[in-house]
Every structure is written in C-alpha cells, then in structure tokens.
mmCIF file of C-alpha atoms in Angstrom:
data_model
loop_
_atom_site.group_PDB
_atom_site.id
_atom_site.type_symbol
_atom_site.label_atom_id
_atom_site.label_comp_id
_atom_site.label_asym_id
_atom_site.label_seq_id
_atom_site.Cartn_x
_atom_site.Cartn_y
_atom_site.Cartn_z
ATOM 1 C CA MET X 20 22.103 4.250 -25.494
ATOM 2 C CA LYS X 21 21.728 0.394 -23.704
ATOM 3 C CA PHE X 22 21.070 0.301 -20.242
ATOM 4 C CA THR X 23 24.691 -1.046 -20.350
ATOM 5 C CA GLU X 24 26.373 1.325 -22.116
ATOM 6 C CA PHE X 25 24.779 4.227 -18.884
ATOM 7 C CA LEU X 26 25.711 1.694 -16.755
ATOM 8 C CA LYS X 27 29.686 2.014 -17.965
ATOM 9 C CA SER X 28 29.311 6.633 -17.966
ATOM 10 C CA LYS X 29 31.123 8.432 -15.562
ATOM 11 C CA GLY X 30 27.872 9.530 -14.010
ATOM 12 C CA ALA X 31 26.519 5.701 -12.989
ATOM 13 C CA THR X 32 30.024 4.699 -12.406
ATOM 14 C CA ALA X 33 31.579 7.627 -9.988
ATOM 15 C CA ALA X 34 27.297 7.065 -8.193
ATOM 16 C CA LEU X 35 27.694 3.314 -8.082
ATOM 17 C CA PHE X 36 31.822 3.962 -6.188
ATOM 18 C CA MET X 37 30.560 6.060 -3.807
ATOM 19 C CA GLY X 38 28.060 3.897 -2.786
ATOM 20 C CA ILE X 39 30.083 1.506 -2.029
ATOM 21 C CA PHE X 40 32.556 3.538 -0.253
ATOM 22 C CA TYR X 41 30.578 5.721 1.978
ATOM 23 C CA ALA X 42 28.711 2.426 3.054
ATOM 24 C CA VAL X 43 32.374 0.131 4.120
ATOM 25 C CA CYS X 44 33.511 4.248 5.216
ATOM 26 C CA MET X 45 30.007 4.845 7.679
ATOM 27 C CA LEU X 46 29.903 0.889 9.349
ATOM 28 C CA GLY X 47 33.496 0.867 9.188
ATOM 29 C CA ILE X 48 34.278 4.001 11.372
ATOM 30 C CA PHE X 49 30.794 3.652 12.757
ATOM 31 C CA LEU X 50 30.898 0.323 14.758
ATOM 32 C CA PRO X 51 34.166 -0.346 15.883
ATOM 33 C CA GLY X 52 33.624 2.944 17.706
ATOM 34 C CA TYR X 53 31.051 2.295 19.610
ATOM 35 C CA THR X 54 32.068 -0.606 20.386
ATOM 36 C CA ALA X 55 33.520 1.294 23.477
ATOM 37 C CA ILE X 56 30.707 1.332 24.763
ATOM 38 C CA PRO X 57 30.236 -0.431 26.668
ATOM 39 C CA GLY X 58 33.666 -2.488 26.973
ATOM 40 C CA ASN X 59 35.232 0.939 28.122
ATOM 41 C CA ILE X 60 33.221 1.496 30.686
ATOM 42 C CA ASP X 61 36.635 0.783 33.012
ATOM 43 C CA GLN X 62 38.945 3.433 31.301
ATOM 44 C CA LEU X 63 36.929 6.090 33.566
ATOM 45 C CA GLN X 64 38.034 7.713 36.423
ATOM 46 C CA ILE X 65 35.896 7.783 39.931
ATOM 47 C CA ALA X 66 36.257 8.973 43.828
ATOM 48 C CA ILE X 67 35.770 7.360 46.793
ATOM 49 C CA ILE X 68 35.982 9.722 49.619
ATOM 50 C CA ASN X 69 35.507 7.129 53.131
ATOM 51 C CA ASP X 70 35.032 11.079 55.457
ATOM 52 C CA ASP X 71 33.253 7.814 58.211
ATOM 53 C CA LYS X 72 35.792 7.207 61.602
ATOM 54 C CA GLY X 73 34.029 3.851 61.895
ATOM 55 C CA GLU X 74 34.008 0.247 61.001
ATOM 56 C CA ALA X 75 31.230 0.333 58.268
ATOM 57 C CA GLY X 76 32.770 3.243 56.145
ATOM 58 C CA ALA X 77 36.040 1.225 55.376
ATOM 59 C CA GLN X 78 34.863 -2.659 55.089
ATOM 60 C CA ILE X 79 32.366 -0.890 51.746
ATOM 61 C CA ALA X 80 35.006 1.766 50.528
ATOM 62 C CA ASP X 81 37.212 -0.802 50.122
ATOM 63 C CA SER X 82 33.790 -3.878 49.255
ATOM 64 C CA LEU X 83 33.708 -1.125 45.994
ATOM 65 C CA ALA X 84 36.576 -0.752 45.664
ATOM 66 C CA GLU X 85 37.075 -4.277 44.977
ATOM 67 C CA GLN X 86 33.573 -4.835 43.041
ATOM 68 C CA LEU X 87 33.407 -1.854 40.078
ATOM 69 C CA PRO X 88 35.218 -2.199 36.975
ATOM 70 C CA PHE X 89 37.512 1.053 36.713
ATOM 71 C CA LYS X 90 41.211 0.615 37.257
ATOM 72 C CA GLU X 91 41.308 3.996 38.097
ATOM 73 C CA ILE X 92 39.501 4.099 41.265
ATOM 74 C CA LYS X 93 40.695 7.733 43.327
ATOM 75 C CA THR X 94 40.707 7.713 47.543
ATOM 76 C CA ASP X 95 43.437 9.948 48.631
ATOM 77 C CA ILE X 96 41.351 13.409 47.283
ATOM 78 C CA SER X 97 38.935 15.172 49.562
ATOM 79 C CA ASN X 98 35.278 15.642 48.662
ATOM 80 C CA ASN X 99 35.243 19.274 47.478
ATOM 81 C CA ALA X 100 37.973 18.535 45.663
ATOM 82 C CA ALA X 101 36.412 15.541 43.975
ATOM 83 C CA LEU X 102 33.643 17.426 43.126
ATOM 84 C CA GLU X 103 35.780 19.824 41.274
ATOM 85 C CA GLN X 104 37.016 17.188 39.190
ATOM 86 C CA LEU X 105 33.845 16.232 38.156
ATOM 87 C CA GLU X 106 32.950 19.630 37.151
ATOM 88 C CA GLU X 107 35.352 19.205 35.003
ATOM 89 C CA ASN X 108 34.014 15.627 34.110
ATOM 90 C CA GLU X 109 37.574 14.567 34.933
ATOM 91 C CA LEU X 110 35.914 11.891 36.901
ATOM 92 C CA ALA X 111 32.661 10.224 36.007
ATOM 93 C CA LEU X 112 31.468 9.627 39.974
ATOM 94 C CA VAL X 113 31.731 11.115 43.403
ATOM 95 C CA ILE X 114 31.249 8.016 46.326
ATOM 96 C CA HIS X 115 30.659 10.581 49.651
ATOM 97 C CA ILE X 116 30.219 7.996 53.173
ATOM 98 C CA PRO X 117 29.663 10.986 55.523
ATOM 99 C CA GLU X 118 31.239 11.601 58.511
ATOM 100 C CA THR X 119 28.165 9.895 60.426
ATOM 101 C CA PHE X 120 27.493 7.023 58.437
ATOM 102 C CA SER X 121 28.492 4.883 61.725
ATOM 103 C CA THR X 122 27.046 6.319 64.212
ATOM 104 C CA ASP X 123 23.339 6.499 62.500
ATOM 105 C CA LEU X 124 23.689 3.040 60.976
ATOM 106 C CA GLN X 125 24.175 1.727 64.808
ATOM 107 C CA LYS X 126 21.350 4.039 66.489
ATOM 108 C CA GLY X 127 19.250 2.973 63.871
ATOM 109 C CA GLU X 128 17.333 6.296 64.252
ATOM 110 C CA VAL X 129 17.876 7.761 61.035
ATOM 111 C CA SER X 130 18.631 6.514 58.156
ATOM 112 C CA SER X 131 22.152 6.025 56.953
ATOM 113 C CA SER X 132 23.099 7.157 54.049
ATOM 114 C CA ILE X 133 25.610 7.619 51.162
ATOM 115 C CA ASP X 134 25.833 10.086 48.348
ATOM 116 C CA PHE X 135 26.064 9.512 44.986
ATOM 117 C CA THR X 136 27.381 13.001 42.234
ATOM 118 C CA LEU X 137 27.119 12.491 38.983
ATOM 119 C CA ASN X 138 27.297 15.237 35.957
ATOM 120 C CA GLU X 139 24.969 14.943 33.267
ATOM 121 C CA ALA X 140 26.894 18.001 31.039
ATOM 122 C CA GLY X 141 28.823 15.624 29.715
ATOM 123 C CA ALA X 142 29.127 12.154 27.299
ATOM 124 C CA THR X 143 25.166 11.243 27.200
ATOM 125 C CA VAL X 144 26.868 7.033 27.693
ATOM 126 C CA VAL X 145 28.643 8.647 30.666
ATOM 127 C CA ALA X 146 25.848 10.162 33.149
ATOM 128 C CA SER X 147 23.213 6.930 31.480
ATOM 129 C CA SER X 148 25.731 3.796 33.104
ATOM 130 C CA MET X 149 26.331 5.832 35.936
ATOM 131 C CA ASN X 150 22.524 6.014 37.095
ATOM 132 C CA GLN X 151 23.355 2.329 36.150
ATOM 133 C CA ILE X 152 26.117 1.256 38.501
ATOM 134 C CA VAL X 153 24.531 3.375 41.281
ATOM 135 C CA SER X 154 20.818 1.806 41.170
ATOM 136 C CA GLN X 155 22.585 -1.050 41.607
ATOM 137 C CA ILE X 156 24.917 -0.107 44.718
ATOM 138 C CA ASN X 157 22.547 1.255 46.844
ATOM 139 C CA ALA X 158 20.571 -1.606 45.264
ATOM 140 C CA GLN X 159 22.729 -4.609 47.192
ATOM 141 C CA LEU X 160 23.832 -1.319 49.840
ATOM 142 C CA SER X 161 20.014 -1.820 51.074
ATOM 143 C CA ALA X 162 19.218 -5.214 51.203
ATOM 144 C CA GLN X 163 22.566 -6.045 53.191
ATOM 145 C CA PHE X 164 21.968 -3.049 55.989
ATOM 146 C CA SER X 165 18.675 -4.431 56.238
ATOM 147 C CA GLN X 166 19.707 -7.976 56.514
ATOM 148 C CA GLN X 167 22.242 -7.082 59.926
ATOM 149 C CA THR X 168 19.823 -4.464 61.633
ATOM 150 C CA ALA X 169 17.018 -6.896 61.392
ATOM 151 C CA GLN X 170 19.595 -9.628 63.176
ATOM 152 C CA GLY X 171 20.012 -6.468 65.392
ATOM 153 C CA ILE X 172 16.057 -5.350 66.387
ATOM 154 C CA LEU X 173 14.424 -8.488 66.246
ATOM 155 C CA MET X 174 15.714 -10.217 68.678
ATOM 156 C CA ASN X 175 12.743 -10.413 70.698
ATOM 157 C CA VAL X 176 9.922 -12.241 69.698
ATOM 158 C CA ASN X 177 7.723 -11.212 71.632
ATOM 159 C CA VAL X 178 6.932 -6.674 70.785
ATOM 160 C CA PRO X 179 3.782 -5.356 70.802
ATOM 161 C CA GLU X 180 2.649 -4.310 67.848
ATOM 162 C CA GLU X 181 3.179 -0.792 67.979
ATOM 163 C CA GLN X 182 6.698 -1.535 68.983
ATOM 164 C CA ALA X 183 6.963 -4.422 65.809
ATOM 165 C CA LYS X 184 5.611 -1.513 63.845
ATOM 166 C CA GLU X 185 8.590 0.742 64.080
ATOM 167 C CA MET X 186 11.081 -2.277 63.850
ATOM 168 C CA ALA X 187 9.658 -3.273 60.339
ATOM 169 C CA GLN X 188 10.419 0.879 59.821
ATOM 170 C CA LYS X 189 14.126 0.770 60.982
ATOM 171 C CA ILE X 190 14.307 -2.275 58.403
ATOM 172 C CA GLU X 191 13.362 -0.240 55.354
ATOM 173 C CA ASN X 192 15.041 2.761 55.700
ATOM 174 C CA SER X 193 17.706 1.539 57.591
ATOM 175 C CA TYR X 194 20.080 2.897 54.266
ATOM 176 C CA VAL X 195 19.197 5.406 51.963
ATOM 177 C CA GLY X 196 21.531 6.314 48.505
ATOM 178 C CA ASN X 197 21.341 9.811 47.788
ATOM 179 C CA ILE X 198 21.818 10.329 44.532
ATOM 180 C CA VAL X 199 23.050 14.056 43.420
ATOM 181 C CA THR X 200 22.867 15.125 39.768
ATOM 182 C CA ILE X 201 25.578 18.548 39.224
ATOM 183 C CA ASN X 202 24.123 20.736 36.273
ATOM 184 C CA ASP X 203 20.928 18.948 36.183
ATOM 185 C CA MET X 204 19.550 17.990 32.169
ATOM 186 C CA PRO X 205 16.113 18.750 30.742
ATOM 187 C CA ASP X 206 14.687 15.023 30.028
ATOM 188 C CA GLY X 207 13.862 14.846 26.117
ATOM 189 C CA MET X 208 17.095 13.629 24.097
ATOM 190 C CA HIS X 209 16.854 16.513 22.050
ATOM 191 C CA ASN X 210 18.167 18.473 25.496
ATOM 192 C CA ASN X 211 20.430 15.564 25.296
ATOM 193 C CA MET X 212 21.964 16.414 20.908
ATOM 194 C CA LEU X 213 21.739 19.925 21.534
ATOM 195 C CA PRO X 214 25.336 20.070 21.448
ATOM 196 C CA MET X 215 26.227 17.949 19.020
ATOM 197 C CA PHE X 216 23.231 18.904 16.686
ATOM 198 C CA LEU X 217 24.313 22.401 16.726
ATOM 199 C CA THR X 218 27.654 21.724 16.048
ATOM 200 C CA MET X 219 26.810 19.715 13.586
ATOM 201 C CA ALA X 220 24.477 21.669 11.242
ATOM 202 C CA LEU X 221 27.062 24.450 10.765
ATOM 203 C CA TYR X 222 29.514 21.538 10.164
ATOM 204 C CA VAL X 223 28.209 20.187 7.560
ATOM 205 C CA GLY X 224 26.571 23.297 5.951
ATOM 206 C CA ALA X 225 30.759 24.654 5.927
ATOM 207 C CA MET X 226 31.102 21.384 4.360
ATOM 208 C CA ILE X 227 29.704 21.842 1.256
ATOM 209 C CA ALA X 228 29.980 25.718 1.761
ATOM 210 C CA SER X 229 33.992 24.529 1.264
ATOM 211 C CA MET X 230 33.332 23.111 -2.424
ATOM 212 C CA GLN X 231 31.390 26.209 -3.319
ATOM 213 C CA LEU X 232 33.267 28.983 -2.312
ATOM 214 C CA VAL X 233 37.127 26.710 -3.633
ATOM 215 C CA GLY X 234 35.389 26.466 -6.790
ATOM 216 C CA ALA X 235 34.805 30.117 -7.048
ATOM 217 C CA PHE X 236 38.555 31.226 -6.111
ATOM 218 C CA LYS X 237 39.644 28.627 -9.412
ATOM 219 C CA ALA X 238 37.043 30.417 -11.403
ATOM 220 C CA ASN X 239 37.291 33.336 -10.420
ATOM 221 C CA ARG X 240 41.063 33.612 -11.446
ATOM 222 C CA GLY X 241 42.656 36.179 -13.021
ATOM 223 C CA LYS X 242 39.985 38.289 -12.441
ATOM 224 C CA ALA X 243 41.382 39.738 -9.482
ATOM 225 C CA THR X 244 44.653 37.889 -7.767
ATOM 226 C CA LYS X 245 44.729 35.127 -5.086
ATOM 227 C CA THR X 246 45.552 37.032 -2.196
ATOM 228 C CA ARG X 247 42.184 39.169 -3.037
ATOM 229 C CA LEU X 248 40.258 35.669 -4.153
ATOM 230 C CA PHE X 249 41.277 34.233 -0.509
ATOM 231 C CA ILE X 250 40.265 37.472 1.474
ATOM 232 C CA TYR X 251 37.216 36.939 -0.337
ATOM 233 C CA VAL X 252 36.418 33.625 0.315
ATOM 234 C CA GLN X 253 37.011 33.850 4.496
ATOM 235 C CA LEU X 254 34.645 37.392 4.450
ATOM 236 C CA THR X 255 31.835 35.148 2.763
ATOM 237 C CA ALA X 256 32.505 32.261 5.059
ATOM 238 C CA ILE X 257 31.820 34.922 7.764
ATOM 239 C CA ILE X 258 29.578 36.454 6.472
ATOM 240 C CA ILE X 259 27.731 32.419 6.030
ATOM 241 C CA GLY X 260 28.578 31.515 9.754
ATOM 242 C CA ILE X 261 26.782 35.191 10.730
ATOM 243 C CA VAL X 262 23.555 34.876 9.391
ATOM 244 C CA ALA X 263 23.497 30.445 9.199
ATOM 245 C CA GLY X 264 24.481 31.059 12.930
ATOM 246 C CA LEU X 265 21.615 33.252 13.868
ATOM 247 C CA VAL X 266 19.557 30.983 12.606
ATOM 248 C CA SER X 267 20.974 27.708 14.405
ATOM 249 C CA ALA X 268 20.765 30.112 17.242
ATOM 250 C CA GLY X 269 16.793 30.796 17.593
ATOM 251 C CA ILE X 270 16.033 27.836 16.229
ATOM 252 C CA ALA X 271 17.973 26.219 19.698
ATOM 253 C CA VAL X 272 17.104 28.754 21.589
ATOM 254 C CA GLY X 273 13.255 27.947 20.376
ATOM 255 C CA ILE X 274 12.438 24.030 20.783
ATOM 256 C CA ASN X 275 14.770 23.634 23.666
ATOM 257 C CA ASP X 276 12.851 26.916 25.405
ATOM 258 C CA LEU X 277 16.939 28.037 26.461
ATOM 259 C CA SER X 278 16.851 31.733 27.903
ATOM 260 C CA GLY X 279 17.703 34.738 25.932
ATOM 261 C CA GLU X 280 20.750 35.233 27.421
ATOM 262 C CA LEU X 281 21.982 32.339 25.963
ATOM 263 C CA PHE X 282 21.012 33.090 22.720
ATOM 264 C CA PHE X 283 24.144 35.891 21.290
ATOM 265 C CA GLN X 284 26.255 33.378 23.482
ATOM 266 C CA ILE X 285 25.297 30.790 21.767
ATOM 267 C CA TRP X 286 25.449 32.347 18.012
ATOM 268 C CA GLY X 287 28.168 33.908 18.921
ATOM 269 C CA GLN X 288 29.619 30.506 18.895
ATOM 270 C CA GLN X 289 28.017 29.152 15.800
ATOM 271 C CA VAL X 290 29.749 31.968 13.750
ATOM 272 C CA LEU X 291 32.939 30.923 15.390
ATOM 273 C CA ASN X 292 32.263 27.081 14.958
ATOM 274 C CA TYR X 293 30.781 27.884 11.254
ATOM 275 C CA TRP X 294 34.304 29.502 10.485
ATOM 276 C CA THR X 295 36.635 26.987 12.210
ATOM 277 C CA CYS X 296 35.357 24.505 10.418
ATOM 278 C CA PHE X 297 34.738 26.164 6.126
ATOM 279 C CA ASN X 298 38.687 26.475 7.199
ATOM 280 C CA PHE X 299 39.174 22.597 8.300
ATOM 281 C CA THR X 300 37.394 21.236 5.501
ATOM 282 C CA ALA X 301 38.628 23.448 3.208
ATOM 283 C CA ILE X 302 42.341 21.705 3.603
ATOM 284 C CA VAL X 303 41.807 18.989 1.150
ATOM 285 C CA VAL X 304 39.996 20.532 -1.243
ATOM 286 C CA PHE X 305 42.523 22.715 -1.801
ATOM 287 C CA LEU X 306 44.507 20.570 -2.269
ATOM 288 C CA ILE X 307 42.917 17.967 -4.437
ATOM 289 C CA GLY X 308 40.082 20.282 -5.706
ATOM 290 C CA GLU X 309 36.440 18.676 -6.087
ATOM 291 C CA ALA X 310 37.676 15.239 -5.009
ATOM 292 C CA GLY X 311 38.393 16.678 -1.102
ATOM 293 C CA MET X 312 34.727 15.799 -0.612
ATOM 294 C CA ILE X 313 35.624 11.930 -0.631
ATOM 295 C CA LEU X 314 37.946 12.252 1.931
ATOM 296 C CA ASN X 315 35.453 15.505 3.805
ATOM 297 C CA ILE X 316 32.788 13.074 4.942
ATOM 298 C CA PRO X 317 34.965 10.275 6.356
ATOM 299 C CA ILE X 318 36.659 12.175 7.716
ATOM 300 C CA LEU X 319 32.983 13.548 9.986
ATOM 301 C CA LEU X 320 32.016 11.103 10.501
ATOM 302 C CA VAL X 321 35.206 9.963 12.483
ATOM 303 C CA GLN X 322 34.001 13.372 14.586
ATOM 304 C CA THR X 323 30.433 12.408 15.553
ATOM 305 C CA ILE X 324 31.847 9.738 17.216
ATOM 306 C CA ALA X 325 34.866 11.288 18.582
ATOM 307 C CA ASN X 326 32.993 14.834 19.919
ATOM 308 C CA GLY X 327 32.326 13.484 22.964
ATOM 309 C CA ALA X 328 29.230 14.152 22.724
ATOM 310 C CA THR X 329 28.118 9.909 23.524
ATOM 311 C CA ILE X 330 31.259 8.789 24.448
ATOM 312 C CA PRO X 331 34.074 10.668 26.615
ATOM 313 C CA ARG X 332 37.602 10.809 25.321
ATOM 314 C CA GLU X 333 38.791 8.124 28.104
ATOM 315 C CA MET X 334 36.431 5.390 26.242
ATOM 316 C CA MET X 335 37.602 5.767 22.715
ATOM 317 C CA TYR X 336 40.018 3.531 21.424
ATOM 318 C CA ALA X 337 43.402 5.506 20.388
ATOM 319 C CA PRO X 338 42.271 6.796 16.652
ATOM 320 C CA TYR X 339 39.217 8.988 17.647
ATOM 321 C CA GLU X 340 40.835 9.892 21.135
ATOM 322 C CA TRP X 341 43.756 11.182 18.776
ATOM 323 C CA ALA X 342 41.136 12.890 16.136
ATOM 324 C CA SER X 343 39.674 14.768 19.117
ATOM 325 C CA TYR X 344 42.305 16.999 19.655
ATOM 326 C CA ILE X 345 42.306 18.748 16.370
ATOM 327 C CA SER X 346 38.606 18.230 15.877
ATOM 328 C CA PRO X 347 36.800 21.242 15.376
ATOM 329 C CA MET X 348 33.739 19.250 16.719
ATOM 330 C CA TYR X 349 34.991 17.537 19.762
ATOM 331 C CA TYR X 350 35.687 22.058 21.408
ATOM 332 C CA SER X 351 32.982 22.622 20.348
ATOM 333 C CA VAL X 352 30.413 20.266 22.066
ATOM 334 C CA GLN X 353 32.393 20.276 24.875
ATOM 335 C CA ALA X 354 31.481 24.092 24.409
ATOM 336 C CA TYR X 355 28.510 23.972 24.281
ATOM 337 C CA PHE X 356 27.800 21.460 27.518
ATOM 338 C CA ALA X 357 30.073 23.806 29.537
ATOM 339 C CA ASN X 358 27.997 26.273 28.354
ATOM 340 C CA ILE X 359 24.281 25.848 27.948
ATOM 341 C CA PHE X 360 24.208 22.805 30.705
ATOM 342 C CA GLY X 361 27.269 23.192 32.558
ATOM 343 C CA SER X 362 28.979 25.550 35.541
ATOM 344 C CA VAL X 363 32.779 25.054 34.176
ATOM 345 C CA SER X 364 34.817 27.967 31.854
ATOM 346 C CA VAL X 365 33.483 27.607 27.995
ATOM 347 C CA SER X 366 37.101 29.764 27.426
ATOM 348 C CA PRO X 367 39.551 26.401 27.007
ATOM 349 C CA TYR X 368 37.057 25.073 24.341
ATOM 350 C CA LEU X 369 36.399 28.665 22.795
ATOM 351 C CA ILE X 370 39.994 28.707 22.607
ATOM 352 C CA GLY X 371 40.750 25.616 21.158
ATOM 353 C CA LEU X 372 37.703 25.847 18.695
ATOM 354 C CA GLY X 373 39.480 29.088 17.330
ATOM 355 C CA VAL X 374 43.489 27.671 17.495
ATOM 356 C CA VAL X 375 41.577 24.172 15.251
ATOM 357 C CA GLY X 376 39.988 27.524 13.193
ATOM 358 C CA LEU X 377 43.825 29.538 12.617
ATOM 359 C CA VAL X 378 45.868 26.283 11.524
ATOM 360 C CA ALA X 379 43.739 25.644 9.355
ATOM 361 C CA MET X 380 43.804 28.818 7.643
ATOM 362 C CA LEU X 381 47.467 29.215 7.653
ATOM 363 C CA ILE X 382 47.959 25.240 6.306
ATOM 364 C CA ASN X 383 45.295 27.103 3.393
ATOM 365 C CA ILE X 384 47.121 29.913 3.058
ATOM 366 C CA LEU X 385 50.311 28.328 2.291
ATOM 367 C CA ILE X 386 48.637 25.397 -0.157
ATOM 368 C CA VAL X 387 47.437 28.577 -2.180
ATOM 369 C CA TRP X 388 50.754 30.479 -2.565
ATOM 370 C CA PHE X 389 52.624 28.138 -2.933
ATOM 371 C CA LEU X 390 50.214 24.880 -5.020
ATOM 372 C CA HIS X 391 48.151 27.626 -7.046
ATOM 373 C CA LYS X 392 50.780 29.463 -9.795
ATOM 374 C CA PRO X 393 49.268 32.829 -9.957
ATOM 375 C CA LEU X 394 47.722 34.211 -13.100
ATOM 376 C CA PRO X 395 48.111 37.366 -14.804
ATOM 377 C CA VAL X 396 45.144 39.545 -13.312
ATOM 378 C CA ALA X 397 42.949 40.785 -16.414
ATOM 379 C CA GLU X 398 42.551 44.528 -16.757
ATOM 380 C CA VAL X 399 38.616 46.091 -16.714
#
C-alpha cells in the first residue's frame, strides 16, 4: 500500500477533516468571544450613591458619572439596595460617598474616605477590571485632595517644625479610598476557576458517554423495547453521575481546602450536572448518530465563553448571551459561584439547570419515539 493510498483512506481523511474543523471551530469561537474583554466593559452596570450633604460629594459623584466608562450608572438608589444588587451580580461596583465626607475634608482631622465595594464571587474579568478602575480613581482623588489640602493649610510659611510635620501628615492622609470586597475569594487561580472546572469535568465525560450510551441503545435494539432501553440509558447516566460526582467533589474539596459541609452540596450538584449535560449532548447523537460528536465539540466551546466564569452575561456578544440561557454550563457555574464563594440563594441556578435537563430529556424522548422505529423483541 502506497502512502498516497493511505492518505486517501477513510481514517486518514477523517483525521484531516477533524484537525481542520476543530482548529477553525476553536479559533473561530474563542477569539471573537474574548474580544469582548475589555471592549464591552461599558456594558456593566455600577451605582454611585452620594449621601454627602456638602459640595465635595456632589462634585465627585458628577465627575465620576461623566468620566467612568459605563453606559448605565445608577444614582437614584440607596446604598443598601445597591449592595443587595451587587450580591446578585446585577451590579459590578458600588461607590458610596458617606454623609460626613465634606465635613471630614474640611476639618482635616480625619481622613475623608469613599467606599468602593465589589463582589469577587462572579466572573473573573469583573473583579479584576473593577480593581483596576478603583485604583485609578483613588490615585486621582488622592492627588486632587492632597493638592487642595496643601493650598489650604500651608498658607503660613513660618511654622514650627512639629506643626509642619502635622501639616504634612494631613496633606498625605487627606483622602483614603476604602475598598470593600464582599464574598472574598481565596487566593489562587484554582479558586477562581473552580466553578468552571467542576462543571467541565463532568460535561466532557457526559458528552463522551452520550455517544457510548446511545451506541449501546442502538446495539441492543431487538433485545428489549426502545422504552426500556431508554430508561436503562437514563439510569446508567444517573449512576455514572453519582460515582463521577463523588470523585470530583472529593478532589475539589481536598485540593481547594473547602469545608466538609460543601462536599455533599457539590456532590449533589455534580449528579444533577452530569445527568443534565448527558441529555443535552445526547440530543444530536440520538438525531444523527456518532457524527453528532462533531457538533457537540463546537457547542462545548461556545459554552466555555457563555458560562459566565470569565465574562459576565452583560459583556457577551449576542450569540454567546443567547447560548447562556440554554447552556447547562452557565447555570452550573453560577450555582457554584453562589454556593462556594457567594452568599445568595443557589436555588434559581439549580432550578435552571434542572429545567434544561428535563427539556433535553423530553426532546430525546420525542426523537426516540418518532425517529427510532420499534423492532420486534427477540424472545429469550
């Protein structure tokens, strides 16, 4: 057999096709998707709450509203309400100018401070971007107020040494930016990416299992009714989810040093995650057979952006945002952010994950019912 003949064989041509196809898919999906960083940072919402009764607070609030690169900045909201929305990741940053800001500034006896509150239990790019923006704001305000303080208190040139030291300290400490982090995430990239890694670990396994279990379903046609075989497939997926969920939860708790209470919560979600992902990826396999895996890979790649681990929904381009509403990975990742690092209810995300799984299973039932013709069952 000549090499040219080998290249024309089914296996070689298929390998060539897959190499080109997945290179195009990965680059064509990832590169456009990640151009949203930092281009779509203006799509995030923040709140500026000015409780200061003096002029300084109003000037700062107006100046920040004009200069900050966000299309929607909430100002007609209380600080408590804004913090609640921050917990839900509806806001990316809350800037609060306290009631005594102008008074403290005028007295010069205490540092005037502004509170910048951000939530780390969410998309990675949000926390990092907000930290950078807050650092820039604080640097500008510190320089501005130090200059104003200097003009006010150094008008006398002949001052004693001790008094000069006090004045210098007042200049240096005239403004301090108070950065508050809620749901503080432990250091380490393994913590930031844990929600995505937990989800993907079972999604990939479920995707491969969809090909194998649907193949077993087809191979055993005639040995049992298609209804019974479908039930067997579902039960097998649940059993695999229980075992794989147990292993993955144990690894996550051990490596990330999580509390023992989280073990069973992660395990339970992993079981639901596996079953949902299995039915979600099995749709195209039930429809077109093993060739469905060719479509499942691009669908997976889209979800790695649409799951909200790195980019929040507000920053996604339309196709990725639309995908997030039907993506099992999105609901799973957000549930883990809320459960492991956050303080909000995990129920809406788990319900969303369960609904995606139920709808996917119903679609699979319809495919099996209408497209897979019943075969006579051989008597044993």
